[in-house]
Short mmCIF file of C-alpha atoms and ligand atoms in Angstrom, two decimals:
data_model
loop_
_atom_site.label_atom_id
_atom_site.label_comp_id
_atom_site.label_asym_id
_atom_site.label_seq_id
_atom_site.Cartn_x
_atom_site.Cartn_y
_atom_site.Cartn_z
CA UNK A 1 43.30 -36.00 -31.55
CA UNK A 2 40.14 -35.12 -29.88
CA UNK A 3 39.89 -36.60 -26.46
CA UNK A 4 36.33 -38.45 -25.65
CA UNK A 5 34.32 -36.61 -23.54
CA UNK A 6 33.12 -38.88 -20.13
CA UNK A 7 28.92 -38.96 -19.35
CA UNK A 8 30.23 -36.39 -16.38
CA UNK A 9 31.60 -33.63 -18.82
CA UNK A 10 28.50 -34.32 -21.30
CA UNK A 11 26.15 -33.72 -18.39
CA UNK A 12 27.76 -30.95 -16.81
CA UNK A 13 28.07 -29.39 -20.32
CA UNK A 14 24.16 -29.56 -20.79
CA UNK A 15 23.59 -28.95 -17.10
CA UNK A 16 26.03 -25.85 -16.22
CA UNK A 17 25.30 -22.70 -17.13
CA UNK A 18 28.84 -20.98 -17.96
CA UNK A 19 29.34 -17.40 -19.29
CA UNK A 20 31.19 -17.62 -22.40
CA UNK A 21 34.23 -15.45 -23.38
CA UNK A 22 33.17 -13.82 -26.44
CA UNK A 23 36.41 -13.56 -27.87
CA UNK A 24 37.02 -17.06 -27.94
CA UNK A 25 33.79 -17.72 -29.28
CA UNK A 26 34.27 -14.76 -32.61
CA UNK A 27 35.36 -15.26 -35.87
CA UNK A 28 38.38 -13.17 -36.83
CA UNK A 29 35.92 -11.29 -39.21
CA UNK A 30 33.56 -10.05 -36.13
CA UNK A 31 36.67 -9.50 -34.40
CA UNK A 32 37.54 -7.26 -37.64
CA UNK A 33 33.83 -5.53 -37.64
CA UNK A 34 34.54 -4.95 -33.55
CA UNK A 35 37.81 -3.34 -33.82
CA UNK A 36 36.04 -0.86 -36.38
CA UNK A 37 33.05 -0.39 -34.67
CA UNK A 38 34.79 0.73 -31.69
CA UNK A 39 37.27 3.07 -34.08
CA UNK A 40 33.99 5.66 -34.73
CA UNK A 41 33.03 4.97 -31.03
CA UNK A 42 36.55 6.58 -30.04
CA UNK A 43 35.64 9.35 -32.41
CA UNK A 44 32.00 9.87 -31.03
CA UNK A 45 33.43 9.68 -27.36
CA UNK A 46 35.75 12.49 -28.08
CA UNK A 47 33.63 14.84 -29.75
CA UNK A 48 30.58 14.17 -27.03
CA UNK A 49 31.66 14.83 -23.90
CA UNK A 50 28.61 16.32 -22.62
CA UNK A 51 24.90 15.58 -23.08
CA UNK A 52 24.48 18.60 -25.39
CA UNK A 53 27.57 17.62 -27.42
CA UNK A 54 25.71 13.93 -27.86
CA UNK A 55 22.52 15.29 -28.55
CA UNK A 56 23.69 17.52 -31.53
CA UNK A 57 25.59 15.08 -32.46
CA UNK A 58 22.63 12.88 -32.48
CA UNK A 59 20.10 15.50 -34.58
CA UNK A 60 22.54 15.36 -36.89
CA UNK A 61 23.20 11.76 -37.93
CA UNK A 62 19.60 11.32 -37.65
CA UNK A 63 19.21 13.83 -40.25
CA UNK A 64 21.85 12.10 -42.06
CA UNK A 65 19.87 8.80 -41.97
CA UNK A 66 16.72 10.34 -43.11
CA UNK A 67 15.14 10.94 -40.03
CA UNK A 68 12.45 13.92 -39.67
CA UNK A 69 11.88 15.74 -36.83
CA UNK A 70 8.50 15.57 -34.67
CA UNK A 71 8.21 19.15 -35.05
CA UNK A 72 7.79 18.94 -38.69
CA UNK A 73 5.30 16.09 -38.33
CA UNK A 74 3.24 17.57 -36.05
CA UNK A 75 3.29 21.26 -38.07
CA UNK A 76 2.39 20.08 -41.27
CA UNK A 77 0.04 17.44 -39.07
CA UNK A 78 1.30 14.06 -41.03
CA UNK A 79 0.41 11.00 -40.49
CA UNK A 80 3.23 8.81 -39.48
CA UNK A 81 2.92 5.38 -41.86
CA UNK A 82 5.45 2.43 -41.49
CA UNK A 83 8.77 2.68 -42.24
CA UNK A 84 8.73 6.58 -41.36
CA UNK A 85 11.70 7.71 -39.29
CA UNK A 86 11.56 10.29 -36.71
CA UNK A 87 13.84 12.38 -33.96
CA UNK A 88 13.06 15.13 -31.83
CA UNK A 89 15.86 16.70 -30.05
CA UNK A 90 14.88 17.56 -26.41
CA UNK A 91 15.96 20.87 -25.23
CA UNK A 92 19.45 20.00 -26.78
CA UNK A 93 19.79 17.84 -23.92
CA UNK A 94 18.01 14.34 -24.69
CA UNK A 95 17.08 12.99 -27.94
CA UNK A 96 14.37 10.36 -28.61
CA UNK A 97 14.27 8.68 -32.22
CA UNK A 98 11.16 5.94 -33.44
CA UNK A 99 10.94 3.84 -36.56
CA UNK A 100 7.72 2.90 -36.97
CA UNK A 101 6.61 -0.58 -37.43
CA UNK A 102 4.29 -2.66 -39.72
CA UNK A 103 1.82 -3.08 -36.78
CA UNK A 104 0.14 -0.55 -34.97
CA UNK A 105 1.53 1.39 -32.46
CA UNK A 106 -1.07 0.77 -30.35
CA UNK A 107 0.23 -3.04 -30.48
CA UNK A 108 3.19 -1.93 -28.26
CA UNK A 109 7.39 -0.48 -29.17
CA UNK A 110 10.48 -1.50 -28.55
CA UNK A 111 12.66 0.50 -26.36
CA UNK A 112 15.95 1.26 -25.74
CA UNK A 113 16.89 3.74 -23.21
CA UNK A 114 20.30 5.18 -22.39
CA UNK A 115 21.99 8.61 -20.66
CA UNK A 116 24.05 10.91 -22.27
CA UNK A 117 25.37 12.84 -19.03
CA UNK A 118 28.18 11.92 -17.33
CA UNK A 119 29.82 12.52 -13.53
CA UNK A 120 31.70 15.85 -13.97
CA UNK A 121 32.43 19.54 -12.42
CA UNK A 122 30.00 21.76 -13.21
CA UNK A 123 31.03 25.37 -12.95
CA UNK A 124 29.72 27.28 -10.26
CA UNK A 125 27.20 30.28 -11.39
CA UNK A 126 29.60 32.74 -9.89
CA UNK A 127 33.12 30.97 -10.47
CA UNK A 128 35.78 33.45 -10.99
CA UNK A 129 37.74 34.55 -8.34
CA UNK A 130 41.84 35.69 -6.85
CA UNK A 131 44.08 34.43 -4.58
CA UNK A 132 47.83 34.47 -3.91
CA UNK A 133 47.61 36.26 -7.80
CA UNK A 134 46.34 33.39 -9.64
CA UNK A 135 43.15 32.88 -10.73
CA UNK A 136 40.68 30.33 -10.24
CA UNK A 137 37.27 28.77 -11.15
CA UNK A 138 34.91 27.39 -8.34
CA UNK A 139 33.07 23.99 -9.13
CA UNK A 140 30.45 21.96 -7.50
CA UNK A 141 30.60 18.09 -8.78
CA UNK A 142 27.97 16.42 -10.78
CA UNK A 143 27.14 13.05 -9.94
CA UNK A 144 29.37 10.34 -7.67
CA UNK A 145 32.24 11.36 -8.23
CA UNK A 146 35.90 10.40 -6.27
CA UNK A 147 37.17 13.74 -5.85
CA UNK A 148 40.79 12.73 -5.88
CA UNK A 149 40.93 11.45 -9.22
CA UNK A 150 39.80 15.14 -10.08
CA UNK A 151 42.95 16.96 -9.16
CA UNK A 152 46.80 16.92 -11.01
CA UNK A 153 45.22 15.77 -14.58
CA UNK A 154 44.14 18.26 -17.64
CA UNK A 155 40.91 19.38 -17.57
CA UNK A 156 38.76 20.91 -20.44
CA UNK A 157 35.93 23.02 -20.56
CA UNK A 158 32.72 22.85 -22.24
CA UNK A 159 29.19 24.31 -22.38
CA UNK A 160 27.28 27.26 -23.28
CA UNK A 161 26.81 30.98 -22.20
CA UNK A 162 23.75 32.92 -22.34
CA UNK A 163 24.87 36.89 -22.57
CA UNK A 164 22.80 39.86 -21.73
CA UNK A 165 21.65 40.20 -24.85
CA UNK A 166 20.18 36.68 -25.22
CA UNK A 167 22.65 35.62 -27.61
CA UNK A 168 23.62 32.22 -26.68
CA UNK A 169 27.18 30.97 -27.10
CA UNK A 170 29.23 27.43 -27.01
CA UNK A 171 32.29 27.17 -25.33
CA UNK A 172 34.73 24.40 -25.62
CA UNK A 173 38.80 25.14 -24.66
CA UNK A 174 41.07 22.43 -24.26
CA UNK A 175 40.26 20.02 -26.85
CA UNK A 176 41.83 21.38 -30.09
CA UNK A 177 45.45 20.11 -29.47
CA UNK A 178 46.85 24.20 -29.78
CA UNK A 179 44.27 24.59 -27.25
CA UNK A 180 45.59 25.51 -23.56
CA UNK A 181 43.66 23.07 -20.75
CA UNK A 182 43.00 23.65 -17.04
CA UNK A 183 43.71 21.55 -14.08
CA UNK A 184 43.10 21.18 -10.53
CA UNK A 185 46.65 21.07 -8.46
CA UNK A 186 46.99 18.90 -5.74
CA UNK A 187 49.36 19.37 -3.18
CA UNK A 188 52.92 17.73 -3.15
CA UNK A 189 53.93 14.54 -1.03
CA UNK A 190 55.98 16.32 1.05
CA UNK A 191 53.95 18.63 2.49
CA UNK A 192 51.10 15.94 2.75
CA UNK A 193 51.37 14.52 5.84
CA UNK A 194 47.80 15.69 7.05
CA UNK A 195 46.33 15.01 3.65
CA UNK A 196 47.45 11.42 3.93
CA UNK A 197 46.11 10.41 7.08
CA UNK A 198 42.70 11.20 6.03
CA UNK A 199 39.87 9.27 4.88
CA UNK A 200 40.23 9.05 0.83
CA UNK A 201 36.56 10.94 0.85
CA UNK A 202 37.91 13.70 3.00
CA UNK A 203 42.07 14.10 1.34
CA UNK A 204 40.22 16.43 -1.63
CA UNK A 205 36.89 18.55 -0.44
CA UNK A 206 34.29 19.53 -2.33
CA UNK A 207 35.43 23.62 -2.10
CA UNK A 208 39.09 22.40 -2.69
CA UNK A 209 37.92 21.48 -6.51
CA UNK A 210 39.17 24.74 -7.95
CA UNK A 211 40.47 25.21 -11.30
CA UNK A 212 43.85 27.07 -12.30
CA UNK A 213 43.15 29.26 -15.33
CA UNK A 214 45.28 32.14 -15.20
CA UNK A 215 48.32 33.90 -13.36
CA UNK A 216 48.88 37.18 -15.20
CA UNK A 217 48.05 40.51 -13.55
CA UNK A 218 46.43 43.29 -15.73
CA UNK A 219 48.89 45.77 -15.85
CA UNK A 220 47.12 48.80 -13.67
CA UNK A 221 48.56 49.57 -10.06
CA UNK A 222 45.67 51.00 -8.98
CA UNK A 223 42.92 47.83 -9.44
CA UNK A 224 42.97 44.89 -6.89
CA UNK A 225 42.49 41.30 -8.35
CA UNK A 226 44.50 42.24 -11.49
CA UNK A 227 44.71 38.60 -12.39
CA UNK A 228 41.39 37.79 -12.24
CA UNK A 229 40.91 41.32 -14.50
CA UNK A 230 43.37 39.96 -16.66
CA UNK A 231 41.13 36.78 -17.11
CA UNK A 232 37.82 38.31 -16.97
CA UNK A 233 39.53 41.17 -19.64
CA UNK A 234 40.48 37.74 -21.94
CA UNK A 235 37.49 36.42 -22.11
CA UNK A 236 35.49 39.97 -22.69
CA UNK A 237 37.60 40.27 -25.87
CA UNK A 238 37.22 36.66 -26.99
CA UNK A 239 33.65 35.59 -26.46
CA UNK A 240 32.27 39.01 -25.30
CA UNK A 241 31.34 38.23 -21.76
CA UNK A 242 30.90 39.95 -18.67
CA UNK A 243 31.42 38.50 -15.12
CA UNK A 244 27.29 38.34 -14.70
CA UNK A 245 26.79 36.20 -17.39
CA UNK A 246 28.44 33.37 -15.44
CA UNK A 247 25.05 33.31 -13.54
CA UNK A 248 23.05 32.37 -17.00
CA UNK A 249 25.98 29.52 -17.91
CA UNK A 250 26.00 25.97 -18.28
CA UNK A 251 30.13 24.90 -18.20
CA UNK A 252 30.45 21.35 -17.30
CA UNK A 253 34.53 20.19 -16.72
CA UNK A 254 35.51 17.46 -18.07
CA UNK A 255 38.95 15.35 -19.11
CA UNK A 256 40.84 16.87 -21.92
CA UNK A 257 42.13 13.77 -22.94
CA UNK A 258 41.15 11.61 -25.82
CA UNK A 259 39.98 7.79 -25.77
CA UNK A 260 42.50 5.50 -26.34
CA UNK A 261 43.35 1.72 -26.80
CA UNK A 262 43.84 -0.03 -24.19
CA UNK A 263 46.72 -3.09 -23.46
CA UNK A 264 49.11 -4.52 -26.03
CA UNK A 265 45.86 -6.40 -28.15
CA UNK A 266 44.22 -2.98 -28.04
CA UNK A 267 41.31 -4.99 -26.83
CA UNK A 268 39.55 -2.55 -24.46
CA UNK A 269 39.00 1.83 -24.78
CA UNK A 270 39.79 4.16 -21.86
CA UNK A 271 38.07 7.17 -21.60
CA UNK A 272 36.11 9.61 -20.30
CA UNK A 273 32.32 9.74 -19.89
CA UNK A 274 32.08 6.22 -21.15
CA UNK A 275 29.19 5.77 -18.18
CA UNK A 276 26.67 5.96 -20.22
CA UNK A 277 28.11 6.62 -24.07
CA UNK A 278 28.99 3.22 -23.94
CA UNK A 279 24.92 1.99 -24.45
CA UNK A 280 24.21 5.71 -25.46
CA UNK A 281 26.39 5.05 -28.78
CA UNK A 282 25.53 1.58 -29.50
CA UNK A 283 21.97 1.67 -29.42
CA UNK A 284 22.16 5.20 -31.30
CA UNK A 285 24.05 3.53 -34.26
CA UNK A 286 21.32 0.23 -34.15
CA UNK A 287 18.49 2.61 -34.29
CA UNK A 288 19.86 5.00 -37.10
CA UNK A 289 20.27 1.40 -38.70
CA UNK A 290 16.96 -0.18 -38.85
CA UNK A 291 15.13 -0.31 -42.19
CA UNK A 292 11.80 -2.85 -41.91
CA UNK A 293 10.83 -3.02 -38.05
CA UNK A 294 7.62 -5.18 -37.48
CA UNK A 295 6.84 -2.96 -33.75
CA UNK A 296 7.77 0.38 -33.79
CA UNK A 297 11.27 0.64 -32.38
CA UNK A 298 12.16 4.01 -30.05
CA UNK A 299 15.36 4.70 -28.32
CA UNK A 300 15.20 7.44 -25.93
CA UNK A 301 18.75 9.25 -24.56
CA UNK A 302 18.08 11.28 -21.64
CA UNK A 303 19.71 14.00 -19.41
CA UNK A 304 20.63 13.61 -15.20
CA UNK A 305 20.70 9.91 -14.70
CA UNK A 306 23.55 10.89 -12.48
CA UNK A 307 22.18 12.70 -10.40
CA UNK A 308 18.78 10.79 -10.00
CA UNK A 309 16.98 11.76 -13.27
CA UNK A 310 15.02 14.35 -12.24
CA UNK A 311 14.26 17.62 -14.05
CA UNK A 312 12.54 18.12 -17.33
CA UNK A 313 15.19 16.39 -19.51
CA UNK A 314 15.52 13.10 -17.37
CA UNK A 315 14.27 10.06 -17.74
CA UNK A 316 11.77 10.74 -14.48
CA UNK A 317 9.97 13.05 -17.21
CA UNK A 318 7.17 13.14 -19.00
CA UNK A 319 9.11 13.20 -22.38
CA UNK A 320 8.98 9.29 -23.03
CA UNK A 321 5.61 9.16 -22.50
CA UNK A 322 4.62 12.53 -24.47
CA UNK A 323 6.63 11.38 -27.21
CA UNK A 324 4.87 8.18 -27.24
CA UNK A 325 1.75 10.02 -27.36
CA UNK A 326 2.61 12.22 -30.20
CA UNK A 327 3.60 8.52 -32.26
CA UNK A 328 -0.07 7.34 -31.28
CA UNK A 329 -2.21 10.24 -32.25
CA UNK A 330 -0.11 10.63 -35.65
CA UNK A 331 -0.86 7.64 -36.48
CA UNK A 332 -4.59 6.82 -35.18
CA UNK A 333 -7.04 9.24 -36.42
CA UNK A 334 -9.04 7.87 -33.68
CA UNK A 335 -6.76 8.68 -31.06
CA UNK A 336 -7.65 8.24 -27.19
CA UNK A 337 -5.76 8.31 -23.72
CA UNK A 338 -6.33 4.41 -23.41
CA UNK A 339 -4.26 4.26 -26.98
CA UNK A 340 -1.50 5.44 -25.45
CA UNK A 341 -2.26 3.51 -21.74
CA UNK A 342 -2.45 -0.35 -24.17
CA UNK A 343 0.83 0.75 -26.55
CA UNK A 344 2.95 1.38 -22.93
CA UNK A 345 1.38 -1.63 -21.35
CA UNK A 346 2.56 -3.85 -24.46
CA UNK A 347 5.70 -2.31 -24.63
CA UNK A 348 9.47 -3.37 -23.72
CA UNK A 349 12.51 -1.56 -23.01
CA UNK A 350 16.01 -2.70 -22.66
CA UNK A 351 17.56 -0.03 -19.94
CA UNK A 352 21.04 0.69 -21.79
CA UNK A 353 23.36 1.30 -18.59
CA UNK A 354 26.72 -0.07 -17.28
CA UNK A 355 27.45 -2.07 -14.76
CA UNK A 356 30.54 -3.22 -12.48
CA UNK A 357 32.96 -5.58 -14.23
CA UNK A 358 35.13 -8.00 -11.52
CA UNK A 359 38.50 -6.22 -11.47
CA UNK A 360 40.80 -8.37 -9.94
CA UNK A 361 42.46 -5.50 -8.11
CA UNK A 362 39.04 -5.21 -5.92
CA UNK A 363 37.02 -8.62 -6.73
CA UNK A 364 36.24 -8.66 -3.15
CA UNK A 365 33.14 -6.24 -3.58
CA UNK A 366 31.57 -8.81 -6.25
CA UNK A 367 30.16 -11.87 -6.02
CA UNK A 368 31.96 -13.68 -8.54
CA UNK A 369 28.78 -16.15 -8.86
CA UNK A 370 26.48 -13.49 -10.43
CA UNK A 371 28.73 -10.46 -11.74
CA UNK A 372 29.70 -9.48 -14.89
CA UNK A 373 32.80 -10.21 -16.17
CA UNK A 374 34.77 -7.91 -18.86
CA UNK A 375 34.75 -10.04 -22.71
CA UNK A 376 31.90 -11.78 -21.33
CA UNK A 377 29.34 -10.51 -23.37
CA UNK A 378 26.02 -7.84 -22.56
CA UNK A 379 25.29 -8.02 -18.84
CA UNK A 380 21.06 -8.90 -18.45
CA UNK A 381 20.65 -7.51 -14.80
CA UNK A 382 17.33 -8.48 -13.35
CA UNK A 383 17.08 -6.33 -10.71
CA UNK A 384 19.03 -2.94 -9.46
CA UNK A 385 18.85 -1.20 -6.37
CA UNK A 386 20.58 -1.46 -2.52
CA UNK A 387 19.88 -3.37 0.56
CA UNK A 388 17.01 -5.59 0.67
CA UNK A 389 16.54 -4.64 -3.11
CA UNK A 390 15.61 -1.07 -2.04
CA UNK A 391 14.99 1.10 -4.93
CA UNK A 392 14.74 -1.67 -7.04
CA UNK A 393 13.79 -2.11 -10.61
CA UNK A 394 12.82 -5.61 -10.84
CA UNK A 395 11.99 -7.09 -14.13
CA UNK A 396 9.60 -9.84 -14.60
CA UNK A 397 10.65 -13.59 -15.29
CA UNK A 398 8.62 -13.85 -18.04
CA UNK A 399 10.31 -10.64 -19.46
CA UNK A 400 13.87 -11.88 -19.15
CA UNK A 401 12.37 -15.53 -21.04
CA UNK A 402 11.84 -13.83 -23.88
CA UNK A 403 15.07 -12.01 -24.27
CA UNK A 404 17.12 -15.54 -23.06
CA UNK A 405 14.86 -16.84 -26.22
CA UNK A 406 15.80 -14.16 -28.58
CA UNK A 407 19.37 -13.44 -27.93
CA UNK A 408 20.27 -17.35 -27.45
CA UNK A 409 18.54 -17.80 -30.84
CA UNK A 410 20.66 -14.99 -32.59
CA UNK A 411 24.18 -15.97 -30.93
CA UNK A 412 24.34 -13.31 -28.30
CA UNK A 413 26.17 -13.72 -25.79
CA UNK A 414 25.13 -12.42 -22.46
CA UNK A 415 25.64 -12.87 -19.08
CA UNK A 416 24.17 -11.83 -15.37
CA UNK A 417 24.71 -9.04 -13.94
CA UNK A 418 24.29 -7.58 -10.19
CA UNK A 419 26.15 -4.58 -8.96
CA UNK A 420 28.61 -5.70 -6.12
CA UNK A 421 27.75 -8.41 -3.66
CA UNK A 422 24.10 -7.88 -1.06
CA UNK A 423 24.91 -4.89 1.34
CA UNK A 424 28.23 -3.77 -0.63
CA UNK A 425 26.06 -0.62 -2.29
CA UNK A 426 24.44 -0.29 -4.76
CA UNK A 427 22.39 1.65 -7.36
CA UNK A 428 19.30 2.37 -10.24
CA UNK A 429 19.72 3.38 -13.59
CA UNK A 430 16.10 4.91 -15.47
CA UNK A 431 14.93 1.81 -15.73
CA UNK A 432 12.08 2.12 -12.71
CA UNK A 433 10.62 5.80 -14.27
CA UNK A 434 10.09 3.90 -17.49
CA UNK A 435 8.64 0.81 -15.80
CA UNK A 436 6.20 2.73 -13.76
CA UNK A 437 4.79 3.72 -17.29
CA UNK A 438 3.33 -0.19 -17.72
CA UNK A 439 6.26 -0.83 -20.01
CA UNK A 440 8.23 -4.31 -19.75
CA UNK A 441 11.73 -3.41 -18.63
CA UNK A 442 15.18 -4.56 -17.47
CA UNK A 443 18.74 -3.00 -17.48
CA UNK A 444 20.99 -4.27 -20.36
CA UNK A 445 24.64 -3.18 -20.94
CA UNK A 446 28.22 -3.97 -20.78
CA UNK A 447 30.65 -4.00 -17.73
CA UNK A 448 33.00 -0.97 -16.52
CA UNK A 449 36.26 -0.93 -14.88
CA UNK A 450 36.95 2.27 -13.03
CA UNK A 451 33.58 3.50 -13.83
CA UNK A 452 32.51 7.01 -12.49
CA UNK A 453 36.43 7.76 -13.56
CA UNK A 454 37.54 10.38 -16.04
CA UNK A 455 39.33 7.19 -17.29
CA UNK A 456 36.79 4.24 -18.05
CA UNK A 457 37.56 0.99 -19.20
CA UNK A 458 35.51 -0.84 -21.39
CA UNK A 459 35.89 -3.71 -23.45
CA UNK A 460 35.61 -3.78 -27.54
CA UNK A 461 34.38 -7.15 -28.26
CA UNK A 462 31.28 -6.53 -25.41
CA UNK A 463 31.05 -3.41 -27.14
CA UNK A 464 30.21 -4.87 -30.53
CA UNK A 465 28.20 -7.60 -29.05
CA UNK A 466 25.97 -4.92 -26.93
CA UNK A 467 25.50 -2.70 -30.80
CA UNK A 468 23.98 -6.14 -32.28
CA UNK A 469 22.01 -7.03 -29.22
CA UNK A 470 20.17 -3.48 -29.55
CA UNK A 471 19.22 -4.05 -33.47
CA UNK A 472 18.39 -7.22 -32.86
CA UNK A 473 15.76 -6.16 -29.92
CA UNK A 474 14.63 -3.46 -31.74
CA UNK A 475 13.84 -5.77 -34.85
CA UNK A 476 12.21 -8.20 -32.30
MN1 MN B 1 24.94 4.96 -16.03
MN1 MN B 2 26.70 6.36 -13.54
#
């Protein structure tokens, strides 16, 4: 029998404002339709690991869903008309997609913006070298990384080479399961006396992140690094290569392992690179979804959030805002600048990033008032930055109204979101480069447990939840 509730409990009901566990609040057929959703997520996370992976991957399912690319528009000089799909892959390294609406574009788009790079070792340009006959690979890290978690686990490699003769080739080894992988050793217990007493930032240096890839000595006793000819002798017969065409080579290191389930009611997925993939994905799969939008919808994936978005394929860029051009003047025969200036000052973007979930091995960073809790739903994070808000992306109240209106309305659930408590850290995500455009924006994603990890945790049912909350801003 159902207990009466007293005035208290009625009021405090209508009064609080409690998070809500989204599995407790799903029926077991969107608990179905999460479980699956996450099954082609695993997929996707295992055959992206690096922006260029994802942004094939990308071209391709938007050619699948009957997207055509910019390039095409703009050669045969079309004019883009509602319900017209478009991509245009970014020097294979971001990808930006629109639907366009019923309205004008000048009346404003809906955006979603996530990365597709991930922390990582990025080969250095001249990597091979000897010592104590093995051979070894030098890095340098990408992004904020903790090197210890680098060292003692298999390691794959992936990324392109361009040879002498401009040819330009992919390499991935250690993701096929015949493949062999690589690893970084770390040194034994016994011996680690020193090691241990350091500071966990110093234990593993920067020049100590050197990859193992070989140990066989060409057989000639009158060379000197015959392992490292060995190697170098290898690869020459297999892809062709020379030692100087390391210098024109973009080989990124990554985990070799794939993403699992995680805990006994599978209800979370480790794995790699999951910082950003797990918005990148999402929002990819609501946008190749849409049909009817009323605004024009865009998503935009870029390149180097990591390391502070910079460069002609990050979000600091002008490649939003080009692109945006490009939708205006295809579709306004009387296009001007101030088209473009009134469609980004009408426009709205949901920033597609991660955030911190409380981990009850280290709550003590969060405060547990306003941080995001795993199975709690999309995080809404107002603001970003460190310190007195340095750094900040702030979004506007009136911003974060509409979006309490719209995903309240539609059964979202959502929750707040700020990264660890005032003066813990903090960070920024590409949300300020698009907001200094005029456009509307504020950070919108799902919490992370070991994030910056090659082993991410994430949770399926926020997952899910974060997929519809993209369509249904994009159809907003
Ligand atoms: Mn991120
Ligand atoms: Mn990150």
């Amino acid at each position: 029998m159902e207990e009466t509730k007293t005035e208290g409990q009625k009021l405090q009901e209508k009064l609080f404002f409690k998070a809500a566990n989204v599995w407790e609040k799903s029926t077991e057929d969107d608990k179905k339709n999460a479980f699956e959703f996450c099954e082609e997520y695993k997929k996707f996370l295992d055959s992206s690991k690096t922006e260029r992976e994802f942004a094939a991957e990308a071209g391709k399912l938007s050619r699948q869903h009957g997207f055509v690319s910019l390039d095409d528009i703009m050669k045969n000089k079309k004019k883009l008309i509602p319900g017209m799909k478009i991509y245009s892959v970014h020097r294979k390294k971001s990808v930006l997609l629109a639907v366009i609406g019923q309205k004008p574009v000048e009346y404003g788009v809906n955006i979603v913006g996530a990365h597709i790079d991930s922390p990582r070792l990025d080969l250095k340009q001249n990597p091979v070298y000897e010592d104590t006959e093995m051979a070894l690979l030098k890095t340098h890290y990408y992004g904020g990384i903790k090197k210890y978690q680098w060292v003692a686990i298999p390691l794959s490699i992936h990324g392109v080479i361009v040879k002498g003769n401009g040819e330009l080739l992919n390499i991935v080894v250690g993701e096929d399961e015949i493949d062999p992988v690589l690893t970084i050793t770390d040194l034994l217990p016994h011996l680690a006396q020193e090691q241990m007493q350091k500071k966990m930032s110093e234990g593993i240096t920067g020049e100590g992140l050197n990859i193992l890839i070989g140990s066989i000595p060409y057989s000639d006793e009158k060379v000197k690094d015959k392992v490292k000819l060995n190697i170098l002798n290898l690869l020459n017969q297999k892809y062709g290569i020379i030692e100087e065409d390391f210098q024109s080579a973009e080989l990124e290191i990554v985990p070799a392992f794939k993403a699992k389930d995680v805990g006994f009611d599978r209800s979370m997925i480790g794995a790699y690179g999951q910082d950003d993939r797990v918005c990148a994905y999402p929002s990819l799969i609501a946008a190749l979804s849409l049909e009817k939008v009323d605004r024009t919808s865009v998503l935009i994936l870029t390149d180097k959030e990591e390391i502070g978005s910079m460069g002609n394929t990050g979000a600091e860029s002008n490649m939003l805002e080009d692109f945006i051009a490009y939708l205006c003047s295809c579709s306004n025969d009387n296009y001007t600048d101030i088209s473009l200036r009134t469609c980004l000052n009408k426009s709205r973007m949901l920033s597609a990033d991660v955030n911190a979930g409380v981990d009850p091995n280290y709550d003590s960073v969060s405060d547990k008032k306003n941080a995001t809790y795993m199975g709690k739903g999309i995080m809404i994070q107002k603001y970003t930055g460190s310190r007195g808000k340095a750094g900040a992306s702030d979004a506007n109240a009136e911003f974060i109204g509409e979006l309490r209106l719209l995903f309240n309305s539609r059964g979202i659930i959502w929750q707040t979101g700020e990264l660890g408590k005032v003066d813990m850290g903090g960070g920024g995500t590409i949300a300020q480069y698009v907001a200094n455009l005029g456009v509307d924006v504020i950070d919108c994603g799902v919490p992370v447990l070991s994030m910056h990890s090659p082993f991410e945790v994430t949770n399926k049912m926020d997952i899910y939840t974060l997929y519809k909350a993209y369509k249904i801003f994009f159809e907003s």
